[in-house]
Amino acid sequence: MPQLESVFSIVATVERAPGTAGYVVSLSDGNGLRYVAVFYSDISGSLLFFYTTLSGEQQSVRFSYILPAVSRRHLLLAVSQTEVSCIITDDAGEVDFESTATLASSLSPCYPLSPACVLSVGTRGAEVGPASTSWIGAISRLLLVPNVALDTPVAPLPASTTAPPTTTSTGSDGTSSILNLLDTSAPSASNATVLGTVDTAPGGGLSFGGGVVRVDNHPPTDSDAGFSIAITARQALNDNGYLFAKTNAAGDERSYGLYSSSTSNRLSFYYHTDTTGSEVVHLPVSISDGQLHQVLLTVVFANDQSQGELHLTVDEEEYDTITLAGAVVDCGAAGPDCVFYIGQRSSTTGGAFVFRGQMFQFTWRGGVEPAGDTQSLTSSLWLFSNLLLPTISNAPEDEYNSLTGDLTLDGSNGVRILDHGGFGSTFVISMRVMQLAGNNGYLFAQSDGQGFRHFSLYSSSTSNALTFYYAAQGFRTQQSVRFDVAIADSTVHTITVSVDSTRIDLRVDDQTFSAVLVGAVDDCGLEGANCFFHLGQRTSALGGAFFLRGIVLDAAAVYAHALQTI
């Protein structure tokens, strides 16, 4: 969960049943004290916002509004230092209700999640006292947006549609907003040109099958500032290619570029200085493995010592700041001898080192501060999770290898992921795993407390098969799809699962499978009182069942997107 301070927004898409009196979301202390909560009562015809002040007092604000029954509405609660605004719209974007109320003081939400800081969706955490009041109906989207008081609800995106573009605007202070460089449909945004085979992927993003994107309207970057880039991608196994490069037309003068090599198992950042010419920094990070990765990169063109700096975070793990050989020189605005490509660098033959794979996100922002803030490029939408971070699980530290991050499971328990995004009916999960021969266990599972599986992948050495168990919208019974491929053989396997509503695609090493589901996957939402996501087991009435025995070397998830090519 992102940390919420005194300024944040809550966005929810809901549809209530008649007579509902329940919580949409609640952040509480486990005993019912609500640090932040949104509650609707049909009886009183009102939406209540509960909060805890800096002095620890419980306060609330009441918005008089009757939420229509069996009709979808989009709710926004935007919290600033002194007030909270409530805006409610319908699917057409028409405003049903809008009001602003004054807060008693600034808020004091708890953080991080723990037994004393419980995030609940559709209910309120309460270990003692009366049972909490649960929401009756649907909650199809829930976003917690830190550090921003939005002014309009974020409408949900149907499956297999391109995410809305974000445009660039420069303020009087020289800072710029986020530019979505994967938006090839809006000239006002990036004026990007697709060259060759590049396809739109389910949920947004682009699939690169030998083509590239030329950004024809990239802004120049201040010589004393720099830029930040956030990329979420799945690069094809054994690929060697540029994620991006800004160069002259011949490609031999790289203002800056990031190259991913499977041959040398590393990322390489190329840049140009006015004193030493072309330079390169090799980073011991490999992403050309067919797995899901997120790269956050900040380049400071010149610090106080007139030297550039490189700040890098990969898969939510931050690396030490690297001082560059000199101040970085940008070739400027787009022109015949200053070109910006996504998926290659320019060359005298048209292009070189083409990237193959899929990019779910490529966002750019200029004018960054030397601190290297890239997090704001991703905070508005929870897109990616590294599921092997010890800080988001309930596993003991000794189950993780301190050098490699691998997770060792001995078959007696799995790992509960306490902090993750909303999977919904469209998502991707990738893993590298070694399952011991003879073991029957779950690679991952989202289930309720009794073990009903909303979605899961089970590996059986008995049947030599992988089985995807799931709940389908409109069906009350457990559904399943079996894939005849065995991985319980004490060998490392690469596994990718892509779910796009009613379709599942599975890749195991070099084998690919697909199936049509009986209905869209019906996940149970975010981590909560009766919604659990595990690696290496599923829940049961006894606490857990079918434990994996082996080693998980990689595990990551991308939300609200699917793979165009598995």
C-alpha atoms as one frame of an Amber mdcrd trajectory, in Angstrom:
protein
   0.000   0.000   0.000   1.335   3.496  -0.768   1.890   5.719   2.263  -0.948
   8.190   2.828  -0.127  11.418   4.602  -2.195  14.605   4.941  -2.895  14.940
   1.191  -4.300  12.037  -0.836  -7.258  10.868  -2.903  -9.531   7.827  -2.787
 -11.189   6.775  -6.045 -13.767   3.982  -6.112 -16.227   2.574  -8.616 -19.163
   0.985  -6.787 -22.597  -0.504  -7.327 -24.647  -1.061  -4.194 -27.457  -3.464
  -3.411 -30.719  -2.077  -1.945 -30.489  -1.545   1.805 -26.686  -1.368   1.895
 -24.998   0.092   4.964 -21.327  -0.731   4.630 -17.717   0.332   4.230 -16.188
   0.858   0.811 -12.679   0.973   2.299 -11.183   1.309   5.752  -7.709   1.827
   7.174  -7.977   0.970  10.856  -5.939  -0.121  13.877  -7.380  -3.660  13.944
  -9.674  -2.801  16.844 -11.977  -0.551  14.845 -10.317   2.869  15.176 -10.654
   4.341  11.686  -7.617   6.262  10.503  -9.340   6.670   7.136 -12.650   5.132
   6.059 -15.450   5.635   3.543 -18.892   4.402   4.656 -22.307   4.562   2.964
 -25.651   4.186   4.722 -28.871   3.689   2.776 -30.870   4.326   5.927 -29.481
   7.829   6.494 -28.945   8.524   2.791 -25.378   9.691   3.317 -21.740   8.998
   2.582 -19.474   9.348   5.615 -15.746  10.005   5.628 -14.117   8.917   8.911
 -10.637  10.072   9.874  -8.247  10.334  12.813  -6.590  13.652  13.607  -2.944
  14.235  14.513  -3.988  14.254  18.186  -5.630  10.824  17.839  -9.272  11.951
  17.859 -11.844  10.109  15.711 -13.756  12.549  13.471 -16.184  12.237  10.573
 -17.697  14.270   7.738 -21.180  13.549   6.398 -22.170  14.092   2.765 -25.935
  13.888   2.221 -26.374  11.831  -0.926 -28.488   8.807  -1.833 -26.382   6.402
  -3.880 -28.682   4.864  -6.549 -29.213   1.134  -6.058 -27.969  -1.325  -8.711
 -26.368   1.534 -10.651 -22.639   2.134 -11.026 -21.165   5.335  -9.647 -17.628
   6.724  -9.437 -16.629   8.241  -6.083 -13.783  10.645  -5.362 -12.716  11.732
  -1.878  -9.904  14.285  -2.266  -8.197  15.174   1.015  -6.024  18.241   1.510
  -4.536  19.746   4.671  -7.765  21.449   5.762 -10.665  19.991   3.776 -12.119
  16.984   1.995 -14.007  17.179  -1.294 -16.508  14.572  -2.465 -17.385  14.224
  -6.168 -19.689  11.494  -7.504 -20.239  10.899 -11.232 -22.089   8.430 -13.431
 -20.623   6.391 -16.313 -21.190   9.276 -18.721 -19.065  11.565 -16.537 -22.027
  13.678 -15.394 -21.621  14.970 -11.851 -24.330  13.635  -9.504 -22.965  15.237
  -6.374 -20.201  17.631  -5.366 -19.421  19.097  -1.964 -16.466  20.217   0.162
 -16.222  20.079   3.963 -13.674  21.426   6.446 -11.590  18.983   8.472 -10.999
  19.383  12.203  -7.255  19.083  11.582  -4.765  17.343   9.322  -5.047  13.563
   9.139  -2.754  10.948  10.618  -3.125   7.666   8.658  -1.139   4.672   9.892
   1.720   3.120   7.882   3.002   0.532   7.000   0.440  -2.284   7.036   0.648
  -4.464  10.149  -1.717  -6.054  12.703  -2.138  -2.494  14.058  -2.630  -0.962
  10.594  -5.206  -2.933   8.619  -6.456  -2.040   5.151  -9.898  -3.529   4.479
 -12.007  -3.345   1.331 -15.755  -3.695   1.696 -15.550  -3.892   5.486 -13.894
  -2.398   8.576 -11.168  -4.260  10.445 -12.419  -5.030  13.950 -10.829  -7.745
  16.075 -12.959  -6.963  19.123 -16.415  -5.568  19.669 -19.368  -5.768  17.275
 -18.820  -7.173  13.825 -17.934  -4.583  11.236 -20.485  -3.561   8.621 -19.763
  -5.041   5.203 -20.495  -3.561   1.808 -23.214  -5.356  -0.179 -22.750  -4.964
  -3.901 -19.799  -4.485  -6.256 -16.544  -2.553  -5.857 -14.982  -2.782  -9.310
 -12.166  -0.246  -8.812 -10.360   1.216  -5.845  -7.363   3.555  -6.044  -5.417
   5.158  -3.211  -3.457   8.067  -4.685  -0.891   9.611  -2.298   0.248  13.265
  -2.323  -2.434  14.380  -4.820  -5.905  15.876  -4.291  -7.614  14.956  -7.566
 -10.432  17.033  -9.018 -12.291  14.311 -10.928 -12.951  10.585 -10.424 -10.820
   8.289 -12.563 -13.261   6.359 -14.741 -12.569   2.611 -15.029 -11.059   1.235
 -18.216 -12.821  -1.690 -19.917 -10.600  -4.674 -20.677  -8.454  -4.467 -23.817
  -8.570  -0.689 -24.244  -5.722   1.772 -24.399  -5.113   3.821 -21.282  -5.959
   7.517 -21.618  -3.030   9.707 -22.678  -1.269  12.103 -20.369  -0.055  15.306
 -21.970   2.898  17.474 -21.125   2.587  21.028 -19.859   5.338  23.238 -18.527
   4.682  25.633 -15.665   6.320  28.923 -14.797   8.775  27.139 -12.518  10.117
  25.070 -15.402   8.782  21.746 -14.136   6.735  19.529 -16.416   3.979  16.997
 -15.923   4.128  13.374 -16.972   4.289  12.453 -20.660   3.001   9.041 -21.755
   5.351   8.132 -24.595   3.475   4.929 -25.447   0.424   6.894 -26.551   0.633
   6.741 -30.348  -2.935   7.927 -30.902  -2.812  11.525 -29.650  -0.538  13.939
 -31.572  -1.047  16.537 -28.861   0.530  14.191 -26.352   3.686  12.819 -27.928
   3.174  12.797 -31.714   4.682   9.310 -31.726   5.108   7.436 -35.000   5.025
   3.641 -35.169   7.566   2.133 -37.562   7.211  -1.580 -38.318   5.425  -4.210
 -36.249   4.186  -2.653 -33.015   0.744  -3.698 -31.705  -1.508  -2.309 -28.999
  -1.664  -4.765 -26.088  -4.685  -5.642 -23.890  -5.168  -3.027 -21.206  -2.841
  -0.561 -22.921   0.854  -0.476 -23.704   2.615  -1.736 -26.816   3.955  -5.070
 -28.021   7.197  -4.773 -30.010   7.567  -7.461 -32.670  10.449  -5.952 -34.615
   9.086  -2.414 -34.922   9.861   0.725 -32.946   8.287   4.026 -31.861   9.791
   7.367 -32.893   8.794  10.218 -30.585   8.541  13.226 -32.897   7.588  15.839
 -30.334   9.924  15.157 -27.429  10.712  18.283 -25.449  14.272  19.540 -24.965
  15.689  19.053 -21.503  17.233  21.787 -19.361  21.029  21.593 -19.321  21.139
  22.051 -15.555  18.249  19.721 -14.765  17.523  16.296 -16.241  14.655  13.860
 -16.551  12.972  10.792 -15.075  11.676   7.742 -16.947   9.513   4.885 -15.661
   9.325   1.695 -17.741   7.354  -1.440 -16.947   8.183  -4.147 -19.459   8.642
  -7.799 -20.337  11.645  -8.127 -22.624  11.834 -11.284 -24.688  14.165 -13.976
 -23.406  17.706 -13.675 -24.825  16.955 -10.303 -26.487  19.540  -7.543 -26.905
  17.937  -4.166 -27.479  17.530  -0.517 -26.506  14.655   0.413 -24.246  15.157
   3.978 -25.477  17.813   6.175 -27.049  18.081   9.879 -27.887  20.858  10.369
 -30.440  21.974  12.168 -33.555  20.719  10.741 -36.877  23.739   8.464 -37.272
  23.315   7.089 -33.754  26.977   7.452 -32.806  26.370  10.393 -30.446  24.002
   9.179 -27.764  22.695  12.031 -25.629  21.318   9.272 -23.459  20.041   5.737
 -23.924  19.376   2.548 -21.958  20.437  -0.758 -23.504  19.500  -4.207 -22.167
  21.791  -7.106 -23.043  21.111 -10.797 -22.484  24.622 -11.584 -23.733  26.285
  -9.713 -20.859  23.298  -9.906 -18.462  23.251  -6.195 -17.697  21.766  -2.793
 -18.405  24.020  -0.160 -19.965  23.353   3.578 -19.747  24.990   5.545 -22.579
  25.377   9.321 -22.369  27.312  12.237 -23.883  29.339  14.931 -22.106  30.868
  18.129 -23.485  34.341  17.220 -22.200  34.749  13.457 -22.683  32.281  12.704
 -25.481  30.469   9.334 -25.440  30.459   7.477 -22.132  28.773   4.352 -20.741
  27.908   2.986 -17.295  27.301  -0.771 -17.049  24.768  -1.808 -14.436  24.762
  -5.404 -13.107  21.014  -5.782 -13.583  19.450  -8.187 -16.097  15.894  -7.820
 -17.408  16.110  -9.730 -20.728  14.733 -12.928 -19.202  11.072 -12.999 -20.267
   9.990 -11.873 -16.790   8.116  -8.750 -15.655  10.310  -5.826 -14.612   9.993
  -2.159 -13.688  12.851   0.290 -14.251  12.769   3.774 -12.696  15.586   5.971
 -13.942  16.493   9.544 -13.029  19.323  11.380 -14.781  20.595  14.635 -13.287
  22.455  16.483 -16.019  24.711  18.498 -13.713  24.990  18.558  -9.935  26.768
  21.156  -7.792  30.118  19.769  -9.002  29.028  20.029 -12.667  28.823  16.278
 -12.964  25.868  14.165 -13.981  24.193  11.662 -11.678  22.290   8.442 -12.321
  19.607   7.173  -9.929  18.259   3.677 -10.615  15.494   1.564  -9.081  14.698
  -1.864 -10.575  11.795  -4.000  -9.360  11.275  -1.655  -6.398  14.876  -2.045
  -5.186  17.003   1.109  -5.196  20.665   1.092  -6.226  23.412   3.454  -5.081
  23.668   6.784  -6.890  26.265   6.773  -9.686  28.307   9.900 -10.461  28.816
  10.309 -14.199  32.019  11.357 -15.993  30.749  14.878 -16.603  27.679  16.976
 -17.265  25.256  15.304 -19.679  24.665  17.139 -22.967  21.238  16.840 -24.610
  20.974  17.313 -28.383  17.805  19.363 -27.795  14.330  19.386 -29.322  13.252
  16.973 -32.053  14.936  17.586 -35.387  16.706  15.880 -38.303  19.825  15.357
 -36.189  18.169  14.831 -32.796  15.901  11.774 -32.654  14.265   9.878 -29.801
  13.366   6.208 -30.281  11.625   3.746 -28.014  12.816   0.226 -28.826  16.075
   0.969 -30.711  18.753   3.561 -31.354  19.148   5.387 -34.628  21.839   4.365
 -37.129  22.970   5.088 -40.673  20.899   2.088 -41.813  17.740   3.300 -40.047
  18.051   1.587 -36.682  20.057  -0.853 -34.569  19.609  -3.143 -31.574  15.810
  -3.412 -31.747  13.933  -4.287 -28.543  11.517  -7.219 -28.620   8.878  -7.708
 -25.975   6.102  -5.674 -24.404   6.079  -2.327 -22.624   3.134  -1.750 -20.313
   4.333   1.720 -19.344   6.835   4.297 -20.571   6.392   7.657 -18.885   8.785
  10.609 -19.064   9.123  13.787 -17.059  11.661  16.567 -17.461  13.015  19.081
 -14.975  13.601  16.728 -12.040  15.310  17.672  -8.814  18.722  16.206  -7.932
  17.037  13.954  -5.357  15.887  11.853  -8.301  12.150  11.535  -7.641  10.750
   8.870  -9.984   8.060   7.497  -7.680   5.483  10.103  -8.736   5.687   8.679
 -12.260   3.971   5.507 -11.021   2.019   6.478  -7.898  -1.220   7.406  -9.694
  -1.815   3.819 -10.766  -0.588   0.682  -9.034   0.791  -1.165 -12.067   3.647
  -3.403 -10.887   4.611  -5.462  -7.830   7.792  -7.368  -7.081   6.201 -10.212
  -5.117   9.546 -11.342  -3.664  10.157  -8.268  -1.517  10.425  -9.460   2.103
   8.871  -6.180   3.274   5.461  -7.040   1.741   5.124 -10.611   3.049   4.611
 -12.382   6.357   7.592 -14.692   5.823  10.541 -14.879   8.240  13.678 -13.170
   6.943  15.633 -16.436   6.878  13.383 -17.807   4.120  14.844 -15.173   1.762
  18.398 -15.341   0.454  19.979 -12.051   1.522  22.224 -11.953  -1.570  19.910
 -13.105  -4.367  16.446 -12.487  -2.919  15.344 -16.068  -3.650  12.562 -17.519
  -1.497  13.071 -21.065  -0.163   9.944 -23.022   0.807  10.298 -26.313   2.682
   6.752 -27.560   2.105   5.427 -26.609   5.551   4.069 -23.155   4.696   3.724
 -20.570   1.954   4.121 -16.798   1.977   1.218 -14.383   2.357   1.623 -11.169
   0.354   0.321  -8.372   2.569   0.659  -5.474   0.143  -0.312  -5.737  -3.518
  -2.433  -4.051  -6.171  -5.894  -5.024  -7.391  -5.737  -7.906  -9.875  -9.291
  -7.609 -11.239 -10.004  -9.718 -14.315  -6.909  -8.666 -16.305  -3.381  -9.257
 -15.022  -0.018 -10.930 -15.624   2.024 -12.989 -13.162   5.511 -14.225 -14.007
   7.727 -16.551 -11.981  10.941 -18.513 -12.087  10.605 -21.503  -9.805  12.241
 -24.793  -8.944   9.709 -27.294  -7.576  11.117 -30.462  -6.045  10.202 -33.765
  -7.668   7.204 -35.461  -6.048   5.725 -32.241  -4.644   2.110 -31.129  -5.204
   1.713 -27.436  -4.471   0.404 -24.027  -5.466   2.677 -21.563  -7.214   0.254
 -18.772  -6.287  -3.327 -18.486  -5.106  -5.850 -15.791  -4.257  -8.563 -17.330
  -2.089 -10.901 -16.701   0.800 -10.424 -18.026   4.322 -12.084 -21.342   3.501
  -9.896 -21.975   0.463 -12.295 -20.967  -2.320  -9.923 -19.980  -5.126 -10.613
 -16.733  -6.955  -7.594 -17.552  -9.101  -4.619 -19.850  -8.596  -2.036 -22.012
 -10.348  -1.476 -25.507  -8.956   1.363 -27.845  -9.939   0.825 -31.583  -9.503
   3.587 -34.177  -9.746   0.882 -36.846  -9.503  -0.883 -35.781 -12.715   2.140
 -34.052 -14.322   0.028 -30.966 -15.019  -0.584 -27.324 -14.113  -4.176 -26.405
 -13.222  -5.587 -22.883 -13.163  -8.463 -22.756 -10.644 -10.655 -19.661 -10.736
 -13.967 -18.050  -9.875 -15.916 -16.721 -12.853 -18.266 -13.764 -12.709 -21.860
 -15.039 -12.842 -20.964 -18.542 -11.596 -21.119 -19.821  -8.024 -19.002 -22.955
  -8.468 -15.233 -23.350  -8.700 -13.911 -23.488 -12.272 -10.650 -24.934 -13.580
  -8.496 -25.338 -16.675  -5.816 -28.049 -16.902  -2.586 -27.713 -18.871  -0.593
 -30.885 -19.538   2.882 -29.653 -18.666   5.011 -30.818 -15.734   7.364 -28.663
 -13.662   7.744 -30.717 -10.429  11.112 -32.147 -11.502  13.715 -30.259  -9.398
  14.550 -28.071 -12.426  14.195 -24.291 -12.753  11.261 -23.291 -14.980  10.087
 -19.922 -16.275   6.317 -19.485 -16.032   4.149 -16.617 -17.264   0.377 -16.416
 -16.796  -1.608 -13.743 -18.663  -5.323 -13.345 -17.952  -7.451 -11.054 -20.102
 -11.007 -11.320 -18.760 -12.227 -14.612 -20.287  -8.914 -15.775 -21.807  -5.845
 -17.274 -20.193  -2.446 -17.667 -21.830   0.303 -19.714 -20.219   3.958 -19.992
 -21.125   6.215 -22.585 -19.494   9.773 -22.248 -20.771   9.325 -22.561 -24.572
   5.842 -24.126 -24.475   2.717 -22.003 -24.889  -0.906 -22.802 -24.020  -4.197
 -20.897 -24.094  -7.797 -21.484 -23.075 -11.132 -19.681 -22.980 -12.630 -19.255
 -19.503 -16.354 -19.677 -18.812 -16.524 -16.089 -17.550 -14.333 -13.167 -16.533
 -12.129 -13.929 -13.532 -13.773 -12.682 -10.326 -11.018 -11.709  -7.894 -11.805
 -10.869  -4.265 -10.021  -7.491  -4.344  -7.198  -6.166  -2.195  -5.703  -7.900
   0.834  -8.378  -7.948   3.519 -10.309  -9.838   6.144 -11.423 -12.594   3.733
  -9.137 -12.122   0.733  -5.645 -13.615   0.771  -2.919 -13.832  -1.857  -0.149
 -16.372  -1.303   2.936 -17.696  -2.997   3.463 -21.401  -2.377   0.061 -22.358
  -0.953  -3.647 -21.630  -0.837  -5.611 -20.852   2.312  -7.844 -23.388   4.027
  -9.953 -23.570   7.162  -6.827 -24.950   8.889  -4.653 -22.088   7.706  -3.115
 -23.467   4.535  -2.955 -26.389   2.136  -0.891 -27.839  -0.719   2.397 -26.167
   0.158   5.061 -25.738  -2.488   8.441 -27.317  -1.817  11.283 -25.673  -3.694
  12.738 -22.242  -4.501  11.033 -19.191  -6.013  13.725 -17.202  -7.835  11.483
 -14.475  -9.334   7.845 -13.478  -8.895   6.160 -10.311 -10.144   2.728  -9.044
 -11.166   1.380  -6.409 -13.538  -2.186  -5.212 -12.944  -4.892  -4.122 -15.429
  -2.825  -5.327 -18.418  -2.400  -8.574 -20.331   0.192  -9.831 -22.773  -0.474
  -9.415 -26.486   1.998 -12.200 -27.270   2.799 -14.807 -24.631
